[in-house]
Amino acid sequence: MHDPSTGDAAIRPAEFWDTVAGLVTAKVEPVIGRGDRQRGPVIDYLRDLEALARRQCGSRETVQIIASGRRLLGDRSEIGPSDGPFTHA
């Protein structure tokens, strides 16, 4: 489980979450099929973003988009508490 420690500075406005699909695509596409050195930082970013989305975003679809991006890069780790919102996203 990956749960970054974030403060109020990490709170994202609702408009940010509306842009996540494009953001994930822009981060993931260039590193698909690349080595761990290229994929690793993007996977870490997506893990952090997913953990933040699970706390702040009310959209299951947004969480699923981020998780799908991580899976495309080979990351199978679970993000978030087992009893939190969007547990089965």
Coordinates of N, CA and C in Angstrom, one line a residue:
M1 N 0.9 -1.2 0.0 CA 0.0 0.0 0.0 C 0.9 1.2 0.0
H2 N 0.5 2.2 -0.7 CA 1.3 3.4 -0.9 C 0.4 4.6 -0.4
D3 N 0.8 5.2 0.7 CA 0.0 6.3 1.3 C 0.9 7.5 1.6
P4 N 1.1 8.4 0.6 CA 2.0 9.5 0.8 C 1.5 10.5 1.8
S5 N 2.3 11.1 2.6 CA 1.9 12.0 3.6 C 1.7 13.4 2.9
T6 N 0.5 13.9 2.9 CA 0.3 15.1 2.2 C -0.5 16.1 3.1
G7 N -0.2 17.4 2.9 CA -0.9 18.4 3.7 C -1.9 19.1 2.9
D8 N -2.4 20.2 3.5 CA -3.4 21.0 2.8 C -2.9 21.5 1.4
A9 N -1.6 21.7 1.3 CA -1.1 22.2 0.0 C -1.4 21.3 -1.1
A10 N -1.6 20.0 -0.9 CA -1.9 19.0 -1.9 C -3.3 19.0 -2.3
I11 N -4.2 19.7 -1.7 CA -5.6 19.7 -2.1 C -5.8 20.2 -3.5
R12 N -6.5 19.5 -4.3 CA -6.7 19.8 -5.7 C -8.1 20.3 -5.9
P13 N -8.3 21.4 -6.7 CA -9.7 21.8 -7.0 C -10.4 20.8 -7.9
A14 N -11.7 20.8 -7.9 CA -12.5 19.9 -8.7 C -12.1 20.0 -10.2
E15 N -11.8 21.1 -10.7 CA -11.4 21.3 -12.1 C -10.2 20.4 -12.4
F16 N -9.2 20.3 -11.4 CA -8.1 19.5 -11.7 C -8.5 18.0 -12.0
W17 N -9.4 17.5 -11.2 CA -9.8 16.1 -11.4 C -10.4 15.9 -12.7
D18 N -11.0 16.9 -13.3 CA -11.6 16.8 -14.7 C -10.6 16.6 -15.7
T19 N -9.3 16.9 -15.5 CA -8.2 16.8 -16.5 C -7.4 15.6 -16.3
V20 N -7.8 14.7 -15.4 CA -6.9 13.6 -15.0 C -6.7 12.6 -16.2
A21 N -7.7 12.3 -17.0 CA -7.6 11.4 -18.1 C -6.5 11.8 -19.0
G22 N -6.5 13.1 -19.4 CA -5.5 13.6 -20.3 C -4.1 13.6 -19.7
L23 N -4.1 13.9 -18.4 CA -2.8 13.9 -17.6 C -2.2 12.5 -17.6
V24 N -3.0 11.6 -17.2 CA -2.5 10.2 -17.2 C -2.0 9.7 -18.5
T25 N -2.8 10.0 -19.6 CA -2.4 9.6 -20.9 C -1.0 10.2 -21.3
A26 N -0.9 11.5 -21.0 CA 0.4 12.2 -21.3 C 1.6 11.7 -20.5
K27 N 1.3 11.2 -19.3 CA 2.4 10.6 -18.5 C 2.8 9.2 -18.9
V28 N 1.7 8.4 -19.2 CA 1.9 7.0 -19.5 C 2.4 6.6 -20.9
E29 N 1.8 7.2 -21.9 CA 2.1 6.9 -23.3 C 3.6 6.9 -23.6
P30 N 4.3 7.9 -23.2 CA 5.8 8.0 -23.6 C 6.6 6.9 -22.9
V31 N 6.2 6.3 -21.9 CA 7.0 5.3 -21.2 C 6.5 3.9 -21.3
I32 N 5.4 3.6 -22.0 CA 5.0 2.3 -22.2 C 6.1 1.5 -23.0
G33 N 6.4 0.3 -22.5 CA 7.4 -0.5 -23.1 C 8.8 -0.1 -22.8
R34 N 9.0 0.9 -22.0 CA 10.4 1.4 -21.6 C 10.8 0.6 -20.4
G35 N 12.0 0.8 -20.0 CA 12.6 0.1 -18.9 C 12.1 0.7 -17.6
D36 N 12.5 0.0 -16.5 CA 12.1 0.4 -15.2 C 12.5 1.8 -14.8
R37 N 13.7 2.3 -15.3 CA 14.2 3.6 -15.0 C 13.2 4.7 -15.5
Q38 N 12.6 4.5 -16.7 CA 11.7 5.4 -17.3 C 10.3 5.3 -16.7
R39 N 9.9 4.1 -16.4 CA 8.5 3.8 -15.9 C 8.4 4.1 -14.4
G40 N 9.5 3.9 -13.6 CA 9.4 4.0 -12.2 C 8.9 5.4 -11.7
P41 N 9.5 6.5 -12.2 CA 9.0 7.8 -11.7 C 7.5 8.0 -12.0
V42 N 7.1 7.6 -13.2 CA 5.7 7.8 -13.6 C 4.8 6.9 -12.7
I43 N 5.2 5.7 -12.4 CA 4.4 4.8 -11.5 C 4.3 5.5 -10.2
D44 N 5.4 6.0 -9.6 CA 5.4 6.6 -8.3 C 4.5 7.8 -8.3
Y45 N 4.5 8.6 -9.4 CA 3.6 9.8 -9.5 C 2.1 9.3 -9.5
L46 N 1.9 8.3 -10.3 CA 0.5 7.8 -10.4 C 0.0 7.2 -9.1
R47 N 0.9 6.5 -8.3 CA 0.5 6.0 -7.0 C 0.1 7.2 -6.1
D48 N 1.0 8.2 -6.1 CA 0.6 9.4 -5.2 C -0.7 10.0 -5.7
L49 N -0.8 10.2 -7.0 CA -2.0 10.8 -7.5 C -3.3 10.0 -7.2
E50 N -3.2 8.6 -7.3 CA -4.3 7.8 -6.9 C -4.7 7.9 -5.5
A51 N -3.6 7.9 -4.6 CA -3.9 8.0 -3.2 C -4.6 9.3 -2.9
L52 N -4.2 10.4 -3.5 CA -4.8 11.7 -3.4 C -6.2 11.7 -3.9
A53 N -6.4 11.1 -5.0 CA -7.8 11.0 -5.6 C -8.7 10.3 -4.7
R54 N -8.2 9.2 -4.1 CA -9.1 8.4 -3.2 C -9.5 9.2 -2.0
R55 N -8.7 10.2 -1.6 CA -9.1 11.1 -0.5 C -9.9 12.3 -0.9
Q56 N -9.7 12.8 -2.1 CA -10.2 14.1 -2.4 C -11.3 14.1 -3.5
C57 N -11.2 13.2 -4.4 CA -12.0 13.2 -5.6 C -13.3 12.3 -5.4
G58 N -14.4 12.8 -5.8 CA -15.6 12.0 -5.6 C -16.0 11.1 -6.8
S59 N -15.0 10.9 -7.7 CA -15.3 10.2 -8.9 C -14.6 8.9 -9.0
R60 N -15.4 7.8 -9.0 CA -14.8 6.4 -9.1 C -14.0 6.3 -10.4
E61 N -14.6 6.9 -11.5 CA -14.0 6.8 -12.8 C -12.6 7.4 -12.8
T62 N -12.4 8.5 -12.1 CA -11.0 9.1 -12.0 C -10.0 8.2 -11.4
V63 N -10.4 7.6 -10.3 CA -9.6 6.6 -9.6 C -9.3 5.4 -10.5
Q64 N -10.2 5.0 -11.3 CA -10.0 3.9 -12.2 C -9.1 4.2 -13.3
I65 N -9.2 5.5 -13.8 CA -8.3 5.9 -14.9 C -6.8 5.9 -14.4
I66 N -6.6 6.4 -13.2 CA -5.2 6.4 -12.7 C -4.7 5.0 -12.4
A67 N -5.6 4.1 -11.9 CA -5.2 2.8 -11.6 C -4.9 2.0 -12.9
S68 N -5.7 2.3 -14.0 CA -5.4 1.7 -15.3 C -4.1 2.2 -15.9
G69 N -3.7 3.4 -15.7 CA -2.4 3.9 -16.1 C -1.3 3.2 -15.4
R70 N -1.4 2.9 -14.1 CA -0.4 2.2 -13.4 C -0.3 0.8 -13.9
R71 N -1.4 0.1 -14.1 CA -1.4 -1.3 -14.6 C -0.8 -1.4 -16.0
L72 N -1.0 -0.4 -16.9 CA -0.4 -0.4 -18.2 C 1.1 -0.3 -18.1
L73 N 1.6 0.2 -17.0 CA 3.0 0.3 -16.8 C 3.6 -0.9 -16.0
G74 N 2.7 -1.8 -15.7 CA 3.1 -3.0 -15.0 C 3.0 -2.9 -13.5
D75 N 2.4 -1.9 -12.9 CA 2.3 -1.8 -11.5 C 1.0 -2.5 -11.0
R76 N 1.2 -3.5 -10.2 CA 0.0 -4.2 -9.7 C -0.3 -3.9 -8.2
S77 N 0.4 -3.0 -7.6 CA 0.3 -2.7 -6.2 C -1.1 -2.1 -5.9
E78 N -1.6 -2.3 -4.6 CA -2.8 -1.8 -4.2 C -2.6 -0.5 -3.5
I79 N -3.5 0.4 -3.8 CA -3.4 1.8 -3.2 C -4.6 2.0 -2.3
G80 N -4.4 2.6 -1.2 CA -5.5 3.0 -0.3 C -5.8 1.9 0.7
P81 N -6.5 2.4 1.7 CA -7.0 1.5 2.8 C -8.1 0.5 2.2
S82 N -8.1 -0.7 2.8 CA -9.1 -1.7 2.3 C -10.5 -1.3 2.6
D83 N -10.7 -0.4 3.6 CA -12.0 0.0 4.0 C -12.4 1.4 3.5
G84 N -11.6 2.0 2.7 CA -11.8 3.4 2.3 C -12.7 3.5 1.1
P85 N -13.0 4.8 0.6 CA -13.8 4.9 -0.6 C -13.2 4.3 -1.8
F86 N -14.0 3.8 -2.7 CA -13.5 3.3 -3.9 C -12.5 2.1 -3.7
T87 N -12.8 1.3 -2.7 CA -11.9 0.2 -2.4 C -11.8 -0.8 -3.6
H88 N -12.9 -1.0 -4.3 CA -12.8 -1.9 -5.4 C -12.8 -1.3 -6.8
A89 N -12.1 -0.1 -6.9 CA -12.1 0.6 -8.1 C -11.1 0.0 -9.1

